[in-house]
Amino acid sequence: MTAQTTGRQSPTPVPAAVRRRLPSWFGTWEITLLALVVLAVALASATSPYFATGQNFSISATGALGLSLMVVPMAWLMVAGEIDLSVASTFALSATVFGLAVSGGLGTWPAIGLGVLTGAVAGLVNGLLVVDVGLPSLIVTIGTLGLYRGLSYVLLENRGISDLPPGLTTFAQENLPGTLVPYGFVAFVVVAVAAAVLLHRGALGRAVFAIGSNAQVARFSGLRVGAIKRGLFVFSGVVAAIAGIAYAGYISTVRASNGTGLELIVVGIVLIGGISMYGGKGSFVGVLLALLLVTVLTSWMTLGDAETAVQYMVTGLLMVGAVVVPALSRRLHMSRERRRSAGSVR
């Protein structure tokens, strides 16, 4: 991916009267996603007696923790005009290192630290190859996707590690006492709110948008483009490591296959959320709504015994729609404007 200026991935503009009442990060595309979420919840509730229950919320939120966490740095990276397709492999490699450390007698927190360090190093390798060597992030992270996943298989040799610390499994599987709210969900909400505020209100967020819009102009403006991009790749690796360790606690097993295929869902959610594939455009609120939409649909299909292949197909259709519908809408809008201009000339 390269940093280019592109039109916002959204349908025709929100009417001015409505726009004045909306925050700057909430536009037509976010309204569309919110409507789709409401529609999906209504249909799921009407067709499944188990959907609109606290127990289903708890199960869905707990199961989606790893995916949800990885969406956060991916949104930042794609706003900056980059991408990290190695997140799911980093997810597995970091959990593998953590599991081996625990099974070797290392304490829980030192083992977690080692796993997170693994993710940071994996992210730094990506960042150095992209920023300092000058390779495209798409190509680099496709390569490290295979490298990191392969290292996981080499280290584990097709075996699993199930003797994990009770504290980790409690965090990843249990709810706050007396509630149906998972510990992990609370942690994600804190991370998501902080990420949204920093991206849209913080100096670093403004710098990331500037880099995604035009990296050369951002560099001439005095922004440390290389350092920021390296930092974002490290951020991606660290969060992927935390997500991988949490997921291992959720399923009570570390395997080299953990998280296989998640990278495409993570990227898909960010695209569905309206982040431009060229960088510099989009809102984190849209990404959160897209995450909620995919989680609702996944829960609904799971309750309906839909096969995993069907769930991937639905996510894929949403990804295509997220790109095609706004593009068609923009073309239609431009066509109307041209006809209106031609009419006024006559």
Tab-separated table of C-alpha atoms in Angstrom:
chain	number	residue	atom	x	y	z
A	1	MET	CA	0.000	0.000	0.000
A	2	THR	CA	1.209	3.479	-0.704
A	3	ALA	CA	0.132	6.762	0.737
A	4	GLN	CA	-2.084	8.520	-1.806
A	5	THR	CA	-4.833	11.090	-1.575
A	6	THR	CA	-8.177	9.515	-2.337
A	7	GLY	CA	-11.851	10.264	-1.935
A	8	ARG	CA	-13.548	9.245	1.284
A	9	GLN	CA	-15.079	5.783	1.133
A	10	SER	CA	-18.629	6.984	1.757
A	11	PRO	CA	-21.849	7.459	-0.181
A	12	THR	CA	-23.254	10.888	-1.048
A	13	PRO	CA	-22.676	13.555	1.613
A	14	VAL	CA	-24.804	13.909	4.716
A	15	PRO	CA	-27.224	16.886	4.459
A	16	ALA	CA	-25.716	20.038	5.964
A	17	ALA	CA	-28.381	20.331	8.667
A	18	VAL	CA	-27.616	16.823	9.858
A	19	ARG	CA	-23.853	17.254	9.472
A	20	ARG	CA	-23.869	20.212	11.879
A	21	ARG	CA	-25.272	17.960	14.606
A	22	LEU	CA	-22.747	15.149	14.069
A	23	PRO	CA	-19.145	14.864	15.311
A	24	SER	CA	-16.525	15.260	12.576
A	25	TRP	CA	-15.704	11.558	12.720
A	26	PHE	CA	-19.326	10.438	12.187
A	27	GLY	CA	-20.519	10.656	8.572
A	28	THR	CA	-22.729	8.932	6.038
A	29	TRP	CA	-20.780	5.676	6.033
A	30	GLU	CA	-20.903	5.411	9.824
A	31	ILE	CA	-24.672	6.027	9.727
A	32	THR	CA	-24.996	3.255	7.130
A	33	LEU	CA	-23.012	0.856	9.310
A	34	LEU	CA	-25.073	1.765	12.375
A	35	ALA	CA	-28.261	1.057	10.420
A	36	LEU	CA	-26.861	-2.314	9.302
A	37	VAL	CA	-25.957	-3.194	12.898
A	38	VAL	CA	-29.478	-2.322	14.093
A	39	LEU	CA	-31.000	-4.340	11.232
A	40	ALA	CA	-28.752	-7.346	11.917
A	41	VAL	CA	-29.550	-7.273	15.648
A	42	ALA	CA	-33.286	-7.016	14.924
A	43	LEU	CA	-33.252	-9.917	12.457
A	44	ALA	CA	-31.060	-12.085	14.680
A	45	SER	CA	-33.272	-11.418	17.706
A	46	ALA	CA	-36.406	-12.231	15.704
A	47	THR	CA	-35.069	-15.489	14.281
A	48	SER	CA	-33.129	-16.879	17.258
A	49	PRO	CA	-34.472	-16.958	20.836
A	50	TYR	CA	-30.903	-17.294	22.125
A	51	PHE	CA	-29.382	-14.253	20.408
A	52	ALA	CA	-30.604	-11.373	22.584
A	53	THR	CA	-29.426	-12.877	25.863
A	54	GLY	CA	-26.734	-11.884	28.301
A	55	GLN	CA	-25.152	-15.301	27.972
A	56	ASN	CA	-24.790	-14.940	24.206
A	57	PHE	CA	-23.301	-11.460	24.629
A	58	SER	CA	-20.757	-12.850	27.069
A	59	ILE	CA	-19.823	-15.736	24.773
A	60	SER	CA	-19.568	-13.513	21.679
A	61	ALA	CA	-17.523	-10.801	23.404
A	62	THR	CA	-15.140	-13.336	24.933
A	63	GLY	CA	-14.630	-15.197	21.668
A	64	ALA	CA	-14.013	-12.015	19.676
A	65	LEU	CA	-11.370	-10.562	22.021
A	66	GLY	CA	-8.302	-11.577	20.001
A	67	LEU	CA	-9.796	-10.361	16.722
A	68	SER	CA	-11.044	-7.132	18.305
A	69	LEU	CA	-7.652	-6.223	19.738
A	70	MET	CA	-5.844	-6.709	16.416
A	71	VAL	CA	-8.294	-4.416	14.625
A	72	VAL	CA	-7.026	-1.430	16.655
A	73	PRO	CA	-3.425	-1.178	15.342
A	74	MET	CA	-4.520	-2.301	11.873
A	75	ALA	CA	-6.799	0.735	11.643
A	76	TRP	CA	-3.903	3.031	12.589
A	77	LEU	CA	-1.554	1.358	10.110
A	78	MET	CA	-4.023	1.579	7.236
A	79	VAL	CA	-4.746	5.242	7.978
A	80	ALA	CA	-0.972	5.722	7.618
A	81	GLY	CA	-1.114	4.028	4.207
A	82	GLU	CA	0.437	0.718	5.290
A	83	ILE	CA	-0.824	-2.777	6.087
A	84	ASP	CA	0.291	-5.724	8.220
A	85	LEU	CA	-0.814	-9.123	6.935
A	86	SER	CA	1.458	-10.928	9.397
A	87	VAL	CA	-0.670	-10.102	12.466
A	88	ALA	CA	-2.232	-13.558	12.794
A	89	SER	CA	1.158	-15.242	12.417
A	90	THR	CA	2.655	-12.895	15.028
A	91	PHE	CA	-0.381	-13.769	17.163
A	92	ALA	CA	0.565	-17.470	16.931
A	93	LEU	CA	4.349	-17.045	17.255
A	94	SER	CA	4.088	-14.872	20.373
A	95	ALA	CA	1.674	-17.315	22.003
A	96	THR	CA	4.038	-20.149	21.092
A	97	VAL	CA	6.985	-18.439	22.795
A	98	PHE	CA	4.783	-17.707	25.821
A	99	GLY	CA	3.589	-21.326	26.008
A	100	LEU	CA	7.097	-22.756	25.725
A	101	ALA	CA	8.327	-20.366	28.422
A	102	VAL	CA	5.524	-21.369	30.803
A	103	SER	CA	6.008	-25.079	30.153
A	104	GLY	CA	9.734	-24.577	30.765
A	105	GLY	CA	9.070	-23.261	34.262
A	106	LEU	CA	9.146	-19.500	33.715
A	107	GLY	CA	6.662	-17.461	35.760
A	108	THR	CA	3.446	-16.148	34.215
A	109	TRP	CA	4.405	-12.476	33.948
A	110	PRO	CA	7.962	-13.060	32.674
A	111	ALA	CA	6.505	-15.488	30.111
A	112	ILE	CA	3.932	-12.901	29.030
A	113	GLY	CA	6.730	-10.336	28.777
A	114	LEU	CA	8.740	-12.697	26.579
A	115	GLY	CA	5.723	-13.290	24.341
A	116	VAL	CA	5.048	-9.567	24.009
A	117	LEU	CA	8.737	-8.940	23.272
A	118	THR	CA	8.475	-11.519	20.483
A	119	GLY	CA	5.575	-9.575	18.994
A	120	ALA	CA	7.499	-6.310	19.273
A	121	VAL	CA	10.510	-7.794	17.473
A	122	ALA	CA	8.274	-9.246	14.754
A	123	GLY	CA	6.674	-5.836	14.252
A	124	LEU	CA	10.058	-4.098	14.249
A	125	VAL	CA	11.333	-6.448	11.533
A	126	ASN	CA	8.323	-5.501	9.406
A	127	GLY	CA	8.894	-1.814	10.093
A	128	LEU	CA	12.598	-1.918	9.235
A	129	LEU	CA	11.955	-3.737	5.962
A	130	VAL	CA	9.229	-1.278	4.973
A	131	VAL	CA	10.740	2.000	6.186
A	132	ASP	CA	14.498	1.480	5.992
A	133	VAL	CA	14.778	-0.980	3.100
A	134	GLY	CA	11.895	0.651	1.227
A	135	LEU	CA	9.856	-2.452	0.430
A	136	PRO	CA	6.041	-2.344	0.087
A	137	SER	CA	4.321	-3.350	3.328
A	138	LEU	CA	1.944	-5.654	1.450
A	139	ILE	CA	4.831	-7.720	0.068
A	140	VAL	CA	6.869	-7.635	3.280
A	141	THR	CA	4.051	-8.800	5.516
A	142	ILE	CA	2.933	-11.524	3.119
A	143	GLY	CA	6.480	-12.850	3.462
A	144	THR	CA	6.629	-12.544	7.239
A	145	LEU	CA	3.149	-14.064	7.460
A	146	GLY	CA	4.686	-17.308	6.232
A	147	LEU	CA	7.943	-16.835	8.161
A	148	TYR	CA	6.362	-16.271	11.577
A	149	ARG	CA	3.792	-19.029	11.115
A	150	GLY	CA	6.539	-21.398	10.012
A	151	LEU	CA	8.618	-20.550	13.089
A	152	SER	CA	5.627	-21.426	15.263
A	153	TYR	CA	5.410	-24.871	13.678
A	154	VAL	CA	9.167	-25.384	14.008
A	155	LEU	CA	9.072	-24.514	17.721
A	156	LEU	CA	5.994	-26.573	18.582
A	157	GLU	CA	6.472	-29.462	16.131
A	158	ASN	CA	2.699	-29.962	15.717
A	159	ARG	CA	2.097	-30.416	19.434
A	160	GLY	CA	0.012	-28.280	21.746
A	161	ILE	CA	0.643	-26.778	25.175
A	162	SER	CA	-2.367	-26.961	27.472
A	163	ASP	CA	-0.880	-26.429	30.938
A	164	LEU	CA	-1.454	-22.667	31.047
A	165	PRO	CA	-1.572	-20.378	34.112
A	166	PRO	CA	-5.010	-20.276	35.822
A	167	GLY	CA	-4.877	-16.480	35.991
A	168	LEU	CA	-4.666	-16.236	32.205
A	169	THR	CA	-7.560	-18.602	31.598
A	170	THR	CA	-9.651	-16.745	34.177
A	171	PHE	CA	-9.028	-13.413	32.427
A	172	ALA	CA	-9.715	-14.864	28.979
A	173	GLN	CA	-12.759	-16.979	29.867
A	174	GLU	CA	-14.517	-15.496	32.894
A	175	ASN	CA	-16.800	-12.515	33.580
A	176	LEU	CA	-16.595	-9.767	36.164
A	177	PRO	CA	-18.043	-11.111	39.436
A	178	GLY	CA	-21.835	-11.002	39.484
A	179	THR	CA	-22.118	-9.895	35.840
A	180	LEU	CA	-22.129	-11.274	32.310
A	181	VAL	CA	-19.428	-8.796	31.238
A	182	PRO	CA	-16.130	-10.532	30.346
A	183	TYR	CA	-12.852	-9.240	31.777
A	184	GLY	CA	-11.458	-9.115	28.253
A	185	PHE	CA	-14.342	-6.985	26.995
A	186	VAL	CA	-13.606	-4.328	29.610
A	187	ALA	CA	-9.938	-4.330	28.588
A	188	PHE	CA	-10.876	-3.955	24.918
A	189	VAL	CA	-13.252	-1.054	25.606
A	190	VAL	CA	-10.463	0.815	27.413
A	191	VAL	CA	-8.033	0.193	24.529
A	192	ALA	CA	-10.606	1.097	21.855
A	193	VAL	CA	-11.669	4.357	23.509
A	194	ALA	CA	-8.040	5.401	23.992
A	195	ALA	CA	-7.218	4.528	20.371
A	196	ALA	CA	-10.224	6.469	19.042
A	197	VAL	CA	-9.471	9.584	21.094
A	198	LEU	CA	-5.769	9.557	20.207
A	199	LEU	CA	-6.439	8.984	16.499
A	200	HIS	CA	-9.014	11.750	16.127
A	201	ARG	CA	-8.011	14.208	18.840
A	202	GLY	CA	-4.318	13.595	19.530
A	203	ALA	CA	-1.244	15.047	17.848
A	204	LEU	CA	-0.029	11.567	16.914
A	205	GLY	CA	-3.355	10.766	15.270
A	206	ARG	CA	-3.201	13.952	13.205
A	207	ALA	CA	0.327	13.017	12.162
A	208	VAL	CA	-0.814	9.545	11.089
A	209	PHE	CA	-3.608	11.023	8.953
A	210	ALA	CA	-1.135	13.469	7.413
A	211	ILE	CA	1.288	10.654	6.576
A	212	GLY	CA	-1.477	8.587	4.999
A	213	SER	CA	-2.684	11.539	2.923
A	214	ASN	CA	0.767	12.436	1.591
A	215	ALA	CA	3.920	11.101	3.208
A	216	GLN	CA	6.210	13.462	1.284
A	217	VAL	CA	4.319	16.574	2.371
A	218	ALA	CA	4.216	15.232	5.934
A	219	ARG	CA	7.988	14.744	5.857
A	220	PHE	CA	8.564	18.272	4.531
A	221	SER	CA	6.319	19.522	7.343
A	222	GLY	CA	8.773	18.131	9.867
A	223	LEU	CA	6.978	14.922	10.824
A	224	ARG	CA	9.205	11.928	11.572
A	225	VAL	CA	7.459	9.717	9.052
A	226	GLY	CA	9.868	6.790	9.322
A	227	ALA	CA	9.852	6.696	13.119
A	228	ILE	CA	6.057	6.891	13.255
A	229	LYS	CA	5.629	4.068	10.753
A	230	ARG	CA	8.159	1.877	12.557
A	231	GLY	CA	6.321	2.569	15.802
A	232	LEU	CA	3.001	1.575	14.249
A	233	PHE	CA	4.413	-1.764	13.076
A	234	VAL	CA	5.816	-2.416	16.561
A	235	PHE	CA	2.424	-1.435	18.013
A	236	SER	CA	0.781	-3.943	15.679
A	237	GLY	CA	3.175	-6.686	16.763
A	238	VAL	CA	2.744	-5.978	20.484
A	239	VAL	CA	-1.052	-5.982	20.291
A	240	ALA	CA	-1.021	-9.143	18.157
A	241	ALA	CA	1.121	-10.794	20.845
A	242	ILE	CA	-1.265	-9.780	23.630
A	243	ALA	CA	-4.209	-10.968	21.543
A	244	GLY	CA	-2.501	-14.296	20.831
A	245	ILE	CA	-1.716	-14.934	24.492
A	246	ALA	CA	-5.271	-13.987	25.507
A	247	TYR	CA	-6.688	-16.301	22.830
A	248	ALA	CA	-4.504	-19.149	24.066
A	249	GLY	CA	-6.018	-18.591	27.510
A	250	TYR	CA	-9.504	-18.563	25.985
A	251	ILE	CA	-9.113	-21.957	24.287
A	252	SER	CA	-6.722	-23.234	27.007
A	253	THR	CA	-4.227	-24.349	24.369
A	254	VAL	CA	-1.237	-22.992	22.484
A	255	ARG	CA	-0.971	-24.355	18.962
A	256	ALA	CA	0.962	-23.194	15.923
A	257	SER	CA	-2.316	-23.044	14.003
A	258	ASN	CA	-3.919	-20.540	16.396
A	259	GLY	CA	-5.403	-17.571	14.534
A	260	THR	CA	-4.963	-18.996	11.027
A	261	GLY	CA	-6.822	-16.764	8.560
A	262	LEU	CA	-7.592	-14.004	11.059
A	263	GLU	CA	-5.468	-11.454	9.182
A	264	LEU	CA	-7.994	-11.256	6.339
A	265	ILE	CA	-10.901	-10.758	8.735
A	266	VAL	CA	-8.987	-8.014	10.557
A	267	VAL	CA	-8.217	-6.191	7.303
A	268	GLY	CA	-11.788	-6.760	6.141
A	269	ILE	CA	-13.246	-5.154	9.249
A	270	VAL	CA	-11.033	-2.090	8.829
A	271	LEU	CA	-12.079	-1.740	5.176
A	272	ILE	CA	-15.750	-2.266	6.009
A	273	GLY	CA	-15.328	0.442	8.639
A	274	GLY	CA	-14.480	2.943	5.911
A	275	ILE	CA	-10.707	3.303	6.284
A	276	SER	CA	-9.339	4.081	2.834
A	277	MET	CA	-7.114	1.356	1.421
A	278	TYR	CA	-4.768	4.139	0.283
A	279	GLY	CA	-4.509	5.803	3.692
A	280	GLY	CA	-5.371	9.213	5.077
A	281	LYS	CA	-9.148	8.721	5.277
A	282	GLY	CA	-11.637	7.088	7.626
A	283	SER	CA	-12.821	7.047	11.212
A	284	PHE	CA	-12.190	4.692	14.097
A	285	VAL	CA	-15.886	4.808	14.989
A	286	GLY	CA	-16.642	3.252	11.607
A	287	VAL	CA	-14.146	0.479	12.346
A	288	LEU	CA	-15.796	-0.237	15.712
A	289	LEU	CA	-19.221	-0.364	14.043
A	290	ALA	CA	-17.845	-2.752	11.407
A	291	LEU	CA	-16.385	-4.930	14.166
A	292	LEU	CA	-19.756	-4.945	15.915
A	293	LEU	CA	-21.532	-5.814	12.660
A	294	VAL	CA	-19.210	-8.741	11.904
A	295	THR	CA	-19.483	-9.991	15.513
A	296	VAL	CA	-23.293	-9.830	15.411
A	297	LEU	CA	-23.446	-11.644	12.077
A	298	THR	CA	-20.956	-14.285	13.241
A	299	SER	CA	-22.948	-14.903	16.423
A	300	TRP	CA	-26.195	-15.099	14.459
A	301	MET	CA	-24.750	-17.562	11.943
A	302	THR	CA	-23.172	-19.652	14.710
A	303	LEU	CA	-26.522	-19.939	16.481
A	304	GLY	CA	-28.006	-20.962	13.138
A	305	ASP	CA	-25.332	-23.675	12.706
A	306	ALA	CA	-23.900	-21.994	9.609
A	307	GLU	CA	-20.614	-23.481	8.438
A	308	THR	CA	-17.376	-21.535	8.815
A	309	ALA	CA	-17.143	-21.232	5.029
A	310	VAL	CA	-20.463	-19.383	4.973
A	311	GLN	CA	-19.228	-16.995	7.659
A	312	TYR	CA	-16.117	-16.219	5.599
A	313	MET	CA	-18.294	-15.664	2.522
A	314	VAL	CA	-20.496	-13.164	4.358
A	315	THR	CA	-17.447	-11.248	5.611
A	316	GLY	CA	-16.043	-11.255	2.077
A	317	LEU	CA	-19.283	-9.896	0.634
A	318	LEU	CA	-19.247	-7.111	3.222
A	319	MET	CA	-15.665	-6.257	2.215
A	320	VAL	CA	-16.619	-6.068	-1.460
A	321	GLY	CA	-19.682	-4.001	-0.613
A	322	ALA	CA	-17.616	-1.627	1.511
A	323	VAL	CA	-15.510	-0.807	-1.550
A	324	VAL	CA	-18.036	-1.112	-4.392
A	325	VAL	CA	-21.080	0.679	-2.928
A	326	PRO	CA	-19.271	3.945	-2.047
A	327	ALA	CA	-17.460	3.896	-5.410
A	328	LEU	CA	-20.730	3.489	-7.323
A	329	SER	CA	-22.340	6.164	-5.176
A	330	ARG	CA	-19.515	8.599	-5.924
A	331	ARG	CA	-19.763	7.901	-9.657
A	332	LEU	CA	-23.520	8.434	-9.589
A	333	HIS	CA	-23.079	11.671	-7.664
A	334	MET	CA	-20.424	12.909	-10.112
A	335	SER	CA	-22.639	11.952	-13.065
A	336	ARG	CA	-25.507	13.984	-11.614
A	337	GLU	CA	-23.180	16.939	-11.079
A	338	ARG	CA	-21.944	16.763	-14.684
A	339	ARG	CA	-25.509	16.656	-16.024
A	340	ARG	CA	-26.479	19.566	-13.782
A	341	SER	CA	-23.459	21.566	-14.980
A	342	ALA	CA	-24.237	20.765	-18.620
A	343	GLY	CA	-27.840	21.887	-18.115
A	344	SER	CA	-26.777	25.187	-16.575
A	345	VAL	CA	-24.428	25.870	-19.513
A	346	ARG	CA	-27.315	25.517	-21.960
